[in-house]
Structure formats: C-alpha cells, structure tokens
Amino acid sequence: MRPLLIACGLALASQADAAVHIKKIDLQPADSGWTVSIQASAPTKFKTGTLGNPDRLTVDIPDAVLDIDASARPAPSPKVPGVRYSQFTRNPNVVRVVVDLPATGASWSICETQPTSKIAVALRPGPKSAPVSVAAKKPTPKPIPPVKSKARTKVASRSTTARSQGTEIESPPWNPAEAVAIIAGQDCPNALKARLIAVVSDPAIQSSKYVWAGSKPGAFDCSGLSSWIYGGLDVPLPHSSVLQSQTGVEVDKENLRAGDLVFFACRGESVSHVGVYLGENQFLHAANERRHLCITSLDDRYYSERYAGARRVFRTEPEIER
C-alpha cells in the first residue's frame, strides 16, 4: 500500500481577511504515495489526527473557512484514497479534511516535517501488530558479511567491496574527482556550478541514506535531495517530484545542462522520481533504500525506458528576459 503525503500550499492574502480561506483541495500521485494539496489564502497551521472504525486521517485547519466551488473538488476514483472536507466548526472556524486509509489490516505511522514553503504529513503502512506512532524508526539493517572482491570506485555506482582487517568498508558511491570534472566542463551559471561541485564533493552527502520523506544531509528521498540542493541557491522547490515537474521551464533531452531536473515515471505513466543532471549524461539522485544516493547514466536501461522529461528551474536574468 502506498504512503500518503499531505501538503499545505501557502499563498499571500489580504490583511483585511480575518480568517484563512481554503481555496482548493487536490489529490495527486507523489513519491511512493499521494499528495493532498491544500491551497490557502494565507500562511496557516494545521493539526493531524487519526480516527478508527474505519481508519481515517484528519487534518484540522484552525481559523479557516471553506471557499471552494464544486469544480475544485477532487474527483472520486477507486484507485486513490477517498478525500472529504467540511466546515467542521464555526466560532471558532475550523476546516476539517478527512482521508480514508485503506483497510489493509496494517497500522499507520505518521511523520511530520515542516519545509520552508509547506507543511507535510507523510503516512505509510506499518506492521499489523505495531501501534500507530509518530516518526516510526526504520529497523536497523543486518550487517553485510565481508566479501573477497577488490575495492572499486565508479562515478555512477555505489560499491561496498573494500576490506580492512576483515571488516567491510563501504567505498564512496561515486568518484568525487570525476564528478567534479564532469560538472566543471558544463556551460551553466557559476553559482549553480559551484553548488553542484560542493554537493558531489561533500562526504556527508556521499554517506547519506535514502529515507522516504528525508530532506537533509544524512537522509534524503529523491525530491528531498533536489529541493535541498536548490534551497542552497535560495530557489524553493516543493518536496514532491510531481510538483517539481510542474516548475521552471521544459528542456529537451538533447539540450540538458548541469542542474536541470530530470524526471522518471517509475510507476505507470505519472512522474514518481526526480534527479539532478550533472552533465555527460549523468544525474545525481536518491535512488532507493538499496542504492541510496548515487550517480547514474541516463543510458541506464531502467531509467532510459522511464524517462519523463526535464525542467530548468535555475535561470540567469538574460534567460528570464528572453
């Protein structure tokens, strides 16, 4: 069962409005789950909870009033979770959004994060015997037994074959010098080039793991990595590959340059994965819990068959004027 991601998009509002107006509630596929996007007229907070029999997630938005016409309501579908909303109370005004959790027999864990431009609540099914918990911890992986291979390092792969006194040592997921050389040879804005070089050279990034909903060094998912990279350039990106695929301008594959976001449809026809292009057909991404962060070729069969386009989100002033 796929996890759910609930995000509040915030827009500027008139100071004359005493209450926040909820303008739109939309449901879209996101990284390994769904995104319920709640568009408000001003920055706001919300509180999450759960209800039983049947299992449901609730999102309560205080000091808010519904201001949604019928055409903005998400269309019902048997393939997606059910979403309902109402003016839950008046005086005080509270809008409640309810998401039906599929009856899988599993419990659900809730992880809350608060990026710069949105509040996100990630839901994922847990073991049937586990209680509902906040920020459920990932189980400790079993140690990998030592192997007899020689150490090897590639730009586009993660290797775990180095040995020292019989103990397995993970070698870098890419060769920093080779990655830097690729980026340095690209024709892109200097600030973007410097940021990418700093990222691929940072041991803390090389040692980071893939963690769903992760968005900082040590723990990234795919859109968390790309949004963190661009956050260092003061370019805010939503923590969702689907929403990132709707930002910036479209770029043809033959015109890719370092820093462009490359997207993949790994689950059907919808975008579900994103990476950051480095040059020479290589892209950096948080792949999965097996490969973690790595540099991969666009010619890789799996990704070439699932390539879904690219967007440029960092542009110079002359480019914007054109």
PDB file of C-alpha atoms in Angstrom:
ATOM      1  CA  MET A   1       0.000   0.000   0.000  1.00  0.00           C
ATOM      2  CA  ARG A   2       1.404   3.368  -0.962  1.00  0.00           C
ATOM      3  CA  PRO A   3       2.046   6.069   1.655  1.00  0.00           C
ATOM      4  CA  LEU A   4       0.265   9.420   1.607  1.00  0.00           C
ATOM      5  CA  LEU A   5       1.762  12.880   1.660  1.00  0.00           C
ATOM      6  CA  ILE A   6      -0.351  15.840   2.673  1.00  0.00           C
ATOM      7  CA  ALA A   7       0.933  19.312   1.888  1.00  0.00           C
ATOM      8  CA  CYS A   8      -0.385  22.775   2.594  1.00  0.00           C
ATOM      9  CA  GLY A   9       0.484  25.228  -0.182  1.00  0.00           C
ATOM     10  CA  LEU A  10       0.531  28.800   1.106  1.00  0.00           C
ATOM     11  CA  ALA A  11      -0.321  31.925  -0.885  1.00  0.00           C
ATOM     12  CA  LEU A  12      -0.275  35.609   0.096  1.00  0.00           C
ATOM     13  CA  ALA A  13      -3.528  37.122   1.312  1.00  0.00           C
ATOM     14  CA  SER A  14      -5.058  40.489   2.124  1.00  0.00           C
ATOM     15  CA  GLN A  15      -4.501  41.578   5.712  1.00  0.00           C
ATOM     16  CA  ALA A  16      -8.162  42.530   5.815  1.00  0.00           C
ATOM     17  CA  ASP A  17      -9.228  38.879   5.843  1.00  0.00           C
ATOM     18  CA  ALA A  18      -9.649  37.729   9.430  1.00  0.00           C
ATOM     19  CA  ALA A  19      -9.868  34.056   8.502  1.00  0.00           C
ATOM     20  CA  VAL A  20      -7.815  31.957   6.130  1.00  0.00           C
ATOM     21  CA  HIS A  21      -9.803  30.935   3.051  1.00  0.00           C
ATOM     22  CA  ILE A  22      -9.298  27.372   1.812  1.00  0.00           C
ATOM     23  CA  LYS A  23      -9.362  27.765  -1.972  1.00  0.00           C
ATOM     24  CA  LYS A  24      -8.593  24.302  -3.310  1.00  0.00           C
ATOM     25  CA  ILE A  25      -8.000  20.733  -2.151  1.00  0.00           C
ATOM     26  CA  ASP A  26      -6.420  18.460  -4.737  1.00  0.00           C
ATOM     27  CA  LEU A  27      -5.172  14.860  -4.806  1.00  0.00           C
ATOM     28  CA  GLN A  28      -2.164  13.887  -6.951  1.00  0.00           C
ATOM     29  CA  PRO A  29       0.262  10.952  -7.107  1.00  0.00           C
ATOM     30  CA  ALA A  30       3.586  11.707  -5.404  1.00  0.00           C
ATOM     31  CA  ASP A  31       6.815   9.897  -4.489  1.00  0.00           C
ATOM     32  CA  SER A  32       5.684   6.419  -3.418  1.00  0.00           C
ATOM     33  CA  GLY A  33       2.241   7.715  -2.473  1.00  0.00           C
ATOM     34  CA  TRP A  34      -0.210  10.577  -2.844  1.00  0.00           C
ATOM     35  CA  THR A  35      -0.202  14.322  -2.198  1.00  0.00           C
ATOM     36  CA  VAL A  36      -3.281  16.057  -0.847  1.00  0.00           C
ATOM     37  CA  SER A  37      -2.546  19.716  -1.617  1.00  0.00           C
ATOM     38  CA  ILE A  38      -4.482  22.239   0.477  1.00  0.00           C
ATOM     39  CA  GLN A  39      -4.311  25.729  -1.050  1.00  0.00           C
ATOM     40  CA  ALA A  40      -4.906  28.513   1.485  1.00  0.00           C
ATOM     41  CA  SER A  41      -5.191  32.281   1.078  1.00  0.00           C
ATOM     42  CA  ALA A  42      -2.522  32.931   3.726  1.00  0.00           C
ATOM     43  CA  PRO A  43       0.093  31.082   5.774  1.00  0.00           C
ATOM     44  CA  THR A  44      -1.600  28.743   8.211  1.00  0.00           C
ATOM     45  CA  LYS A  45      -1.035  25.833  10.546  1.00  0.00           C
ATOM     46  CA  PHE A  46      -2.836  22.534  10.743  1.00  0.00           C
ATOM     47  CA  LYS A  47      -3.172  19.651  13.172  1.00  0.00           C
ATOM     48  CA  THR A  48      -3.295  15.990  12.194  1.00  0.00           C
ATOM     49  CA  GLY A  49      -5.037  13.124  13.932  1.00  0.00           C
ATOM     50  CA  THR A  50      -6.485   9.679  13.292  1.00  0.00           C
ATOM     51  CA  LEU A  51      -9.938   8.141  13.678  1.00  0.00           C
ATOM     52  CA  GLY A  52     -10.825   4.451  13.818  1.00  0.00           C
ATOM     53  CA  ASN A  53     -13.580   2.161  12.508  1.00  0.00           C
ATOM     54  CA  PRO A  54     -12.731   2.716   9.676  1.00  0.00           C
ATOM     55  CA  ASP A  55      -9.204   4.149   9.826  1.00  0.00           C
ATOM     56  CA  ARG A  56      -9.030   7.783   8.744  1.00  0.00           C
ATOM     57  CA  LEU A  57      -6.545  10.630   8.836  1.00  0.00           C
ATOM     58  CA  THR A  58      -7.871  14.051   9.857  1.00  0.00           C
ATOM     59  CA  VAL A  59      -6.330  17.426   9.078  1.00  0.00           C
ATOM     60  CA  ASP A  60      -7.866  20.309  11.067  1.00  0.00           C
ATOM     61  CA  ILE A  61      -7.114  23.867   9.888  1.00  0.00           C
ATOM     62  CA  PRO A  62      -7.946  26.480  12.572  1.00  0.00           C
ATOM     63  CA  ASP A  63      -9.271  29.979  11.828  1.00  0.00           C
ATOM     64  CA  ALA A  64     -10.213  28.845   8.329  1.00  0.00           C
ATOM     65  CA  VAL A  65     -13.329  28.873   6.155  1.00  0.00           C
ATOM     66  CA  LEU A  66     -14.105  26.823   3.058  1.00  0.00           C
ATOM     67  CA  ASP A  67     -14.115  28.860  -0.136  1.00  0.00           C
ATOM     68  CA  ILE A  68     -14.181  26.101  -2.773  1.00  0.00           C
ATOM     69  CA  ASP A  69     -16.536  25.800  -5.730  1.00  0.00           C
ATOM     70  CA  ALA A  70     -17.808  22.430  -6.910  1.00  0.00           C
ATOM     71  CA  SER A  71     -15.375  22.263  -9.852  1.00  0.00           C
ATOM     72  CA  ALA A  72     -12.399  22.340  -7.470  1.00  0.00           C
ATOM     73  CA  ARG A  73     -13.447  19.210  -5.598  1.00  0.00           C
ATOM     74  CA  PRO A  74     -11.217  16.168  -6.285  1.00  0.00           C
ATOM     75  CA  ALA A  75     -12.972  13.621  -8.492  1.00  0.00           C
ATOM     76  CA  PRO A  76     -13.708  10.290  -6.769  1.00  0.00           C
ATOM     77  CA  SER A  77     -11.797   7.269  -8.054  1.00  0.00           C
ATOM     78  CA  PRO A  78     -11.482   3.664  -6.843  1.00  0.00           C
ATOM     79  CA  LYS A  79      -7.711   3.844  -7.459  1.00  0.00           C
ATOM     80  CA  VAL A  80      -6.996   6.660  -4.991  1.00  0.00           C
ATOM     81  CA  PRO A  81      -7.758   7.282  -1.297  1.00  0.00           C
ATOM     82  CA  GLY A  82     -11.060   8.967  -0.513  1.00  0.00           C
ATOM     83  CA  VAL A  83     -10.838  12.645   0.490  1.00  0.00           C
ATOM     84  CA  ARG A  84     -13.634  14.676   2.101  1.00  0.00           C
ATOM     85  CA  TYR A  85     -13.716  18.102   3.712  1.00  0.00           C
ATOM     86  CA  SER A  86     -16.186  20.342   5.507  1.00  0.00           C
ATOM     87  CA  GLN A  87     -16.598  23.418   7.682  1.00  0.00           C
ATOM     88  CA  PHE A  88     -16.139  21.336  10.833  1.00  0.00           C
ATOM     89  CA  THR A  89     -16.993  24.097  13.327  1.00  0.00           C
ATOM     90  CA  ARG A  90     -17.886  27.787  13.348  1.00  0.00           C
ATOM     91  CA  ASN A  91     -16.916  30.255  16.072  1.00  0.00           C
ATOM     92  CA  PRO A  92     -14.165  29.187  16.097  1.00  0.00           C
ATOM     93  CA  ASN A  93     -13.879  28.383  12.395  1.00  0.00           C
ATOM     94  CA  VAL A  94     -12.196  25.039  11.714  1.00  0.00           C
ATOM     95  CA  VAL A  95     -11.978  23.280   8.340  1.00  0.00           C
ATOM     96  CA  ARG A  96     -11.523  19.509   8.528  1.00  0.00           C
ATOM     97  CA  VAL A  97     -10.076  17.345   5.743  1.00  0.00           C
ATOM     98  CA  VAL A  98     -10.563  13.580   6.086  1.00  0.00           C
ATOM     99  CA  VAL A  99      -8.520  10.983   4.169  1.00  0.00           C
ATOM    100  CA  ASP A 100      -9.771   7.383   4.175  1.00  0.00           C
ATOM    101  CA  LEU A 101      -6.932   4.970   4.957  1.00  0.00           C
ATOM    102  CA  PRO A 102      -7.251   1.698   3.009  1.00  0.00           C
ATOM    103  CA  ALA A 103      -8.302  -1.263   5.153  1.00  0.00           C
ATOM    104  CA  THR A 104      -5.106  -3.325   4.849  1.00  0.00           C
ATOM    105  CA  GLY A 105      -5.050  -4.594   8.424  1.00  0.00           C
ATOM    106  CA  ALA A 106      -1.799  -2.697   8.971  1.00  0.00           C
ATOM    107  CA  SER A 107      -1.252   0.152  11.388  1.00  0.00           C
ATOM    108  CA  TRP A 108      -0.044   3.540  10.149  1.00  0.00           C
ATOM    109  CA  SER A 109       2.917   5.662  11.174  1.00  0.00           C
ATOM    110  CA  ILE A 110       2.868   9.452  10.904  1.00  0.00           C
ATOM    111  CA  CYS A 111       5.970  11.547  10.169  1.00  0.00           C
ATOM    112  CA  GLU A 112       5.613  15.329  10.214  1.00  0.00           C
ATOM    113  CA  THR A 113       8.029  17.744   8.546  1.00  0.00           C
ATOM    114  CA  GLN A 114       7.822  21.485   8.002  1.00  0.00           C
ATOM    115  CA  PRO A 115       9.811  22.726   4.978  1.00  0.00           C
ATOM    116  CA  THR A 116      10.070  26.433   4.220  1.00  0.00           C
ATOM    117  CA  SER A 117       7.026  26.741   1.967  1.00  0.00           C
ATOM    118  CA  LYS A 118       4.739  23.965   3.147  1.00  0.00           C
ATOM    119  CA  ILE A 119       3.787  21.619   5.932  1.00  0.00           C
ATOM    120  CA  ALA A 120       3.961  17.930   5.021  1.00  0.00           C
ATOM    121  CA  VAL A 121       2.489  14.885   6.731  1.00  0.00           C
ATOM    122  CA  ALA A 122       3.774  11.530   5.467  1.00  0.00           C
ATOM    123  CA  LEU A 123       1.705   8.414   6.103  1.00  0.00           C
ATOM    124  CA  ARG A 124       2.868   4.889   5.417  1.00  0.00           C
ATOM    125  CA  PRO A 125       1.514   1.476   6.467  1.00  0.00           C
ATOM    126  CA  GLY A 126       3.393  -0.364   9.201  1.00  0.00           C
ATOM    127  CA  PRO A 127       3.364  -3.920  10.596  1.00  0.00           C
ATOM    128  CA  LYS A 128      -0.039  -5.287  11.523  1.00  0.00           C
ATOM    129  CA  SER A 129       0.942  -5.648  15.163  1.00  0.00           C
ATOM    130  CA  ALA A 130       2.526  -2.217  15.550  1.00  0.00           C
ATOM    131  CA  PRO A 131       0.575   0.692  17.079  1.00  0.00           C
ATOM    132  CA  VAL A 132       0.121   3.998  15.261  1.00  0.00           C
ATOM    133  CA  SER A 133       3.177   6.071  16.092  1.00  0.00           C
ATOM    134  CA  VAL A 134       4.853   9.359  15.270  1.00  0.00           C
ATOM    135  CA  ALA A 135       8.012   9.219  13.146  1.00  0.00           C
ATOM    136  CA  ALA A 136       8.359   5.446  13.305  1.00  0.00           C
ATOM    137  CA  LYS A 137      12.021   4.412  13.303  1.00  0.00           C
ATOM    138  CA  LYS A 138      13.453   2.429  10.449  1.00  0.00           C
ATOM    139  CA  PRO A 139      14.652  -1.052  11.543  1.00  0.00           C
ATOM    140  CA  THR A 140      18.418  -1.480  11.861  1.00  0.00           C
ATOM    141  CA  PRO A 141      19.725  -3.376   8.797  1.00  0.00           C
ATOM    142  CA  LYS A 142      21.587  -6.627   9.270  1.00  0.00           C
ATOM    143  CA  PRO A 143      25.391  -6.370   8.866  1.00  0.00           C
ATOM    144  CA  ILE A 144      26.743  -7.323   5.453  1.00  0.00           C
ATOM    145  CA  PRO A 145      29.293 -10.149   5.632  1.00  0.00           C
ATOM    146  CA  PRO A 146      32.748  -9.362   4.200  1.00  0.00           C
ATOM    147  CA  VAL A 147      33.469 -10.398   0.636  1.00  0.00           C
ATOM    148  CA  LYS A 148      36.713 -11.105  -1.199  1.00  0.00           C
ATOM    149  CA  SER A 149      36.344  -8.580  -4.014  1.00  0.00           C
ATOM    150  CA  LYS A 150      38.884  -5.829  -4.577  1.00  0.00           C
ATOM    151  CA  ALA A 151      37.922  -2.224  -3.864  1.00  0.00           C
ATOM    152  CA  ARG A 152      36.476  -0.383  -6.830  1.00  0.00           C
ATOM    153  CA  THR A 153      35.004   3.065  -7.352  1.00  0.00           C
ATOM    154  CA  LYS A 154      32.881   4.316 -10.227  1.00  0.00           C
ATOM    155  CA  VAL A 155      31.300   7.669 -10.950  1.00  0.00           C
ATOM    156  CA  ALA A 156      27.881   6.086 -11.390  1.00  0.00           C
ATOM    157  CA  SER A 157      27.672   3.301  -8.825  1.00  0.00           C
ATOM    158  CA  ARG A 158      27.812   2.550  -5.124  1.00  0.00           C
ATOM    159  CA  SER A 159      30.354  -0.146  -4.172  1.00  0.00           C
ATOM    160  CA  THR A 160      30.787  -1.973  -0.880  1.00  0.00           C
ATOM    161  CA  THR A 161      33.780  -4.147  -1.693  1.00  0.00           C
ATOM    162  CA  ALA A 162      36.697  -2.547   0.191  1.00  0.00           C
ATOM    163  CA  ARG A 163      38.071  -4.509   3.168  1.00  0.00           C
ATOM    164  CA  SER A 164      40.209  -3.606   6.166  1.00  0.00           C
ATOM    165  CA  GLN A 165      41.257  -6.223   8.741  1.00  0.00           C
ATOM    166  CA  GLY A 166      38.351  -8.443   7.710  1.00  0.00           C
ATOM    167  CA  THR A 167      35.721  -5.687   8.125  1.00  0.00           C
ATOM    168  CA  GLU A 168      33.570  -4.470   5.225  1.00  0.00           C
ATOM    169  CA  ILE A 169      34.073  -0.780   4.431  1.00  0.00           C
ATOM    170  CA  GLU A 170      31.739   0.988   2.034  1.00  0.00           C
ATOM    171  CA  SER A 171      33.641   2.838  -0.661  1.00  0.00           C
ATOM    172  CA  PRO A 172      32.247   6.151  -1.978  1.00  0.00           C
ATOM    173  CA  PRO A 173      29.095   5.937  -4.111  1.00  0.00           C
ATOM    174  CA  TRP A 174      30.902   7.930  -6.807  1.00  0.00           C
ATOM    175  CA  ASN A 175      34.377   9.242  -7.580  1.00  0.00           C
ATOM    176  CA  PRO A 176      34.296  12.905  -6.424  1.00  0.00           C
ATOM    177  CA  ALA A 177      37.153  13.980  -8.715  1.00  0.00           C
ATOM    178  CA  GLU A 178      35.454  12.521 -11.789  1.00  0.00           C
ATOM    179  CA  ALA A 179      32.082  14.006 -10.819  1.00  0.00           C
ATOM    180  CA  VAL A 180      33.650  17.439 -10.287  1.00  0.00           C
ATOM    181  CA  ALA A 181      35.389  17.213 -13.673  1.00  0.00           C
ATOM    182  CA  ILE A 182      32.057  16.487 -15.370  1.00  0.00           C
ATOM    183  CA  ILE A 183      30.338  19.479 -13.731  1.00  0.00           C
ATOM    184  CA  ALA A 184      33.294  21.829 -14.275  1.00  0.00           C
ATOM    185  CA  GLY A 185      33.092  21.223 -18.017  1.00  0.00           C
ATOM    186  CA  GLN A 186      29.430  22.237 -18.237  1.00  0.00           C
ATOM    187  CA  ASP A 187      28.067  25.528 -19.562  1.00  0.00           C
ATOM    188  CA  CYS A 188      25.822  26.666 -16.706  1.00  0.00           C
ATOM    189  CA  PRO A 189      25.612  29.627 -14.277  1.00  0.00           C
ATOM    190  CA  ASN A 190      28.638  29.874 -11.983  1.00  0.00           C
ATOM    191  CA  ALA A 191      26.575  29.825  -8.779  1.00  0.00           C
ATOM    192  CA  LEU A 192      24.811  26.645  -9.871  1.00  0.00           C
ATOM    193  CA  LYS A 193      28.091  25.028 -10.936  1.00  0.00           C
ATOM    194  CA  ALA A 194      29.713  25.860  -7.585  1.00  0.00           C
ATOM    195  CA  ARG A 195      26.731  24.441  -5.693  1.00  0.00           C
ATOM    196  CA  LEU A 196      26.784  21.151  -7.601  1.00  0.00           C
ATOM    197  CA  ILE A 197      30.549  20.780  -7.168  1.00  0.00           C
ATOM    198  CA  ALA A 198      30.180  21.371  -3.422  1.00  0.00           C
ATOM    199  CA  VAL A 199      27.411  18.765  -3.222  1.00  0.00           C
ATOM    200  CA  VAL A 200      29.219  15.932  -5.034  1.00  0.00           C
ATOM    201  CA  SER A 201      32.432  16.677  -3.084  1.00  0.00           C
ATOM    202  CA  ASP A 202      30.789  16.600   0.362  1.00  0.00           C
ATOM    203  CA  PRO A 203      31.417  13.322   2.281  1.00  0.00           C
ATOM    204  CA  ALA A 204      28.223  13.949   4.284  1.00  0.00           C
ATOM    205  CA  ILE A 205      26.218  13.786   1.062  1.00  0.00           C
ATOM    206  CA  GLN A 206      28.044  10.703  -0.208  1.00  0.00           C
ATOM    207  CA  SER A 207      27.269   8.876   3.045  1.00  0.00           C
ATOM    208  CA  SER A 208      23.608   9.949   3.167  1.00  0.00           C
ATOM    209  CA  LYS A 209      20.960   7.233   3.022  1.00  0.00           C
ATOM    210  CA  TYR A 210      17.676   7.014   1.173  1.00  0.00           C
ATOM    211  CA  VAL A 211      14.880   7.688   3.680  1.00  0.00           C
ATOM    212  CA  TRP A 212      11.340   8.348   2.497  1.00  0.00           C
ATOM    213  CA  ALA A 213      10.372  11.987   3.247  1.00  0.00           C
ATOM    214  CA  GLY A 214      14.027  12.803   4.097  1.00  0.00           C
ATOM    215  CA  SER A 215      15.168  16.287   3.103  1.00  0.00           C
ATOM    216  CA  LYS A 216      18.537  16.987   4.755  1.00  0.00           C
ATOM    217  CA  PRO A 217      22.083  15.558   4.769  1.00  0.00           C
ATOM    218  CA  GLY A 218      22.068  12.092   6.251  1.00  0.00           C
ATOM    219  CA  ALA A 219      18.584  11.211   4.997  1.00  0.00           C
ATOM    220  CA  PHE A 220      17.093  12.095   1.608  1.00  0.00           C
ATOM    221  CA  ASP A 221      14.395  10.884  -0.720  1.00  0.00           C
ATOM    222  CA  CYS A 222      14.574  11.874  -4.392  1.00  0.00           C
ATOM    223  CA  SER A 223      12.624  15.150  -4.241  1.00  0.00           C
ATOM    224  CA  GLY A 224      14.081  15.945  -0.814  1.00  0.00           C
ATOM    225  CA  LEU A 225      17.576  15.861  -2.334  1.00  0.00           C
ATOM    226  CA  SER A 226      16.732  18.090  -5.295  1.00  0.00           C
ATOM    227  CA  SER A 227      14.833  20.586  -3.105  1.00  0.00           C
ATOM    228  CA  TRP A 228      17.754  20.683  -0.635  1.00  0.00           C
ATOM    229  CA  ILE A 229      20.273  21.317  -3.420  1.00  0.00           C
ATOM    230  CA  TYR A 230      18.253  24.219  -4.785  1.00  0.00           C
ATOM    231  CA  GLY A 231      17.463  25.506  -1.298  1.00  0.00           C
ATOM    232  CA  GLY A 232      21.172  26.301  -1.051  1.00  0.00           C
ATOM    233  CA  LEU A 233      20.672  28.630  -4.029  1.00  0.00           C
ATOM    234  CA  ASP A 234      17.576  30.298  -2.495  1.00  0.00           C
ATOM    235  CA  VAL A 235      15.388  28.564  -5.074  1.00  0.00           C
ATOM    236  CA  PRO A 236      12.500  26.927  -3.156  1.00  0.00           C
ATOM    237  CA  LEU A 237      11.179  23.678  -4.612  1.00  0.00           C
ATOM    238  CA  PRO A 238       8.234  21.619  -3.326  1.00  0.00           C
ATOM    239  CA  HIS A 239       9.087  18.292  -1.684  1.00  0.00           C
ATOM    240  CA  SER A 240       7.338  16.281  -4.405  1.00  0.00           C
ATOM    241  CA  SER A 241       8.625  15.004  -7.745  1.00  0.00           C
ATOM    242  CA  VAL A 242       5.177  15.578  -9.277  1.00  0.00           C
ATOM    243  CA  LEU A 243       5.065  19.224  -8.185  1.00  0.00           C
ATOM    244  CA  GLN A 244       8.711  19.779  -9.157  1.00  0.00           C
ATOM    245  CA  SER A 245       7.873  18.521 -12.653  1.00  0.00           C
ATOM    246  CA  GLN A 246       5.463  21.473 -12.920  1.00  0.00           C
ATOM    247  CA  THR A 247       8.052  24.155 -12.025  1.00  0.00           C
ATOM    248  CA  GLY A 248      10.546  26.010 -14.226  1.00  0.00           C
ATOM    249  CA  VAL A 249      10.611  25.559 -17.999  1.00  0.00           C
ATOM    250  CA  GLU A 250      10.653  22.379 -20.071  1.00  0.00           C
ATOM    251  CA  VAL A 251      14.011  21.305 -21.542  1.00  0.00           C
ATOM    252  CA  ASP A 252      14.580  18.863 -24.406  1.00  0.00           C
ATOM    253  CA  LYS A 253      16.792  15.901 -23.561  1.00  0.00           C
ATOM    254  CA  GLU A 254      19.405  16.915 -26.125  1.00  0.00           C
ATOM    255  CA  ASN A 255      19.665  20.387 -24.517  1.00  0.00           C
ATOM    256  CA  LEU A 256      20.195  19.283 -20.913  1.00  0.00           C
ATOM    257  CA  ARG A 257      22.761  21.167 -18.853  1.00  0.00           C
ATOM    258  CA  ALA A 258      24.083  20.761 -15.309  1.00  0.00           C
ATOM    259  CA  GLY A 259      21.435  21.491 -12.691  1.00  0.00           C
ATOM    260  CA  ASP A 260      18.383  20.592 -14.779  1.00  0.00           C
ATOM    261  CA  LEU A 261      15.860  18.339 -13.053  1.00  0.00           C
ATOM    262  CA  VAL A 262      15.259  15.024 -14.836  1.00  0.00           C
ATOM    263  CA  PHE A 263      12.057  13.062 -14.180  1.00  0.00           C
ATOM    264  CA  PHE A 264      11.034   9.438 -14.467  1.00  0.00           C
ATOM    265  CA  ALA A 265       7.725   7.571 -14.444  1.00  0.00           C
ATOM    266  CA  CYS A 266       8.669   4.501 -12.412  1.00  0.00           C
ATOM    267  CA  ARG A 267       5.074   3.562 -11.516  1.00  0.00           C
ATOM    268  CA  GLY A 268       2.858   3.741 -14.560  1.00  0.00           C
ATOM    269  CA  GLU A 269       2.567   6.959 -16.550  1.00  0.00           C
ATOM    270  CA  SER A 270       2.828   9.502 -13.701  1.00  0.00           C
ATOM    271  CA  VAL A 271       6.100  11.125 -12.605  1.00  0.00           C
ATOM    272  CA  SER A 272       7.371   9.420  -9.454  1.00  0.00           C
ATOM    273  CA  HIS A 273      11.146  10.073  -9.381  1.00  0.00           C
ATOM    274  CA  VAL A 274      13.491  13.033  -9.890  1.00  0.00           C
ATOM    275  CA  GLY A 275      17.242  13.526 -10.197  1.00  0.00           C
ATOM    276  CA  VAL A 276      19.643  16.430 -10.821  1.00  0.00           C
ATOM    277  CA  TYR A 277      21.539  16.362 -14.118  1.00  0.00           C
ATOM    278  CA  LEU A 278      25.323  16.837 -13.813  1.00  0.00           C
ATOM    279  CA  GLY A 279      26.483  16.598 -17.434  1.00  0.00           C
ATOM    280  CA  GLU A 280      27.795  13.922 -19.825  1.00  0.00           C
ATOM    281  CA  ASN A 281      24.515  12.018 -19.462  1.00  0.00           C
ATOM    282  CA  GLN A 282      24.986  11.548 -15.686  1.00  0.00           C
ATOM    283  CA  PHE A 283      22.482  12.509 -12.970  1.00  0.00           C
ATOM    284  CA  LEU A 284      22.601  12.540  -9.170  1.00  0.00           C
ATOM    285  CA  HIS A 285      19.625  11.117  -7.277  1.00  0.00           C
ATOM    286  CA  ALA A 286      18.427   9.372  -4.134  1.00  0.00           C
ATOM    287  CA  ALA A 287      17.566   6.094  -5.812  1.00  0.00           C
ATOM    288  CA  ASN A 288      16.092   3.759  -3.200  1.00  0.00           C
ATOM    289  CA  GLU A 289      16.842   2.019   0.104  1.00  0.00           C
ATOM    290  CA  ARG A 290      19.274  -0.355  -1.645  1.00  0.00           C
ATOM    291  CA  ARG A 291      21.348   2.074  -3.713  1.00  0.00           C
ATOM    292  CA  HIS A 292      20.795   5.214  -1.588  1.00  0.00           C
ATOM    293  CA  LEU A 293      22.434   8.309  -3.181  1.00  0.00           C
ATOM    294  CA  CYS A 294      24.226   7.607  -6.436  1.00  0.00           C
ATOM    295  CA  ILE A 295      25.147   8.964  -9.852  1.00  0.00           C
ATOM    296  CA  THR A 296      23.513   7.115 -12.734  1.00  0.00           C
ATOM    297  CA  SER A 297      23.685   7.348 -16.515  1.00  0.00           C
ATOM    298  CA  LEU A 298      20.594   8.367 -18.451  1.00  0.00           C
ATOM    299  CA  ASP A 299      21.524   5.483 -20.751  1.00  0.00           C
ATOM    300  CA  ASP A 300      20.863   3.031 -17.918  1.00  0.00           C
ATOM    301  CA  ARG A 301      18.164   0.757 -19.317  1.00  0.00           C
ATOM    302  CA  TYR A 302      15.795   1.089 -16.352  1.00  0.00           C
ATOM    303  CA  TYR A 303      15.862   4.895 -16.354  1.00  0.00           C
ATOM    304  CA  SER A 304      16.059   5.385 -20.122  1.00  0.00           C
ATOM    305  CA  GLU A 305      12.823   3.411 -20.515  1.00  0.00           C
ATOM    306  CA  ARG A 306      11.111   5.512 -17.838  1.00  0.00           C
ATOM    307  CA  TYR A 307      12.435   8.968 -18.741  1.00  0.00           C
ATOM    308  CA  ALA A 308       9.595  11.503 -18.464  1.00  0.00           C
ATOM    309  CA  GLY A 309      11.207  14.847 -19.296  1.00  0.00           C
ATOM    310  CA  ALA A 310      13.285  17.613 -17.740  1.00  0.00           C
ATOM    311  CA  ARG A 311      12.775  21.096 -16.293  1.00  0.00           C
ATOM    312  CA  ARG A 312      15.140  24.043 -15.797  1.00  0.00           C
ATOM    313  CA  VAL A 313      14.484  25.878 -12.534  1.00  0.00           C
ATOM    314  CA  PHE A 314      17.683  27.972 -12.260  1.00  0.00           C
ATOM    315  CA  ARG A 315      17.959  30.598 -14.963  1.00  0.00           C
ATOM    316  CA  THR A 316      20.055  33.735 -15.420  1.00  0.00           C
ATOM    317  CA  GLU A 317      18.475  37.159 -15.868  1.00  0.00           C
ATOM    318  CA  PRO A 318      19.041  37.229 -19.684  1.00  0.00           C
ATOM    319  CA  GLU A 319      17.332  33.836 -19.975  1.00  0.00           C
ATOM    320  CA  ILE A 320      14.342  35.072 -17.968  1.00  0.00           C
ATOM    321  CA  GLU A 321      14.059  38.199 -20.138  1.00  0.00           C
ATOM    322  CA  ARG A 322      14.078  36.100 -23.316  1.00  0.00           C
TER     323      ARG A 322
END
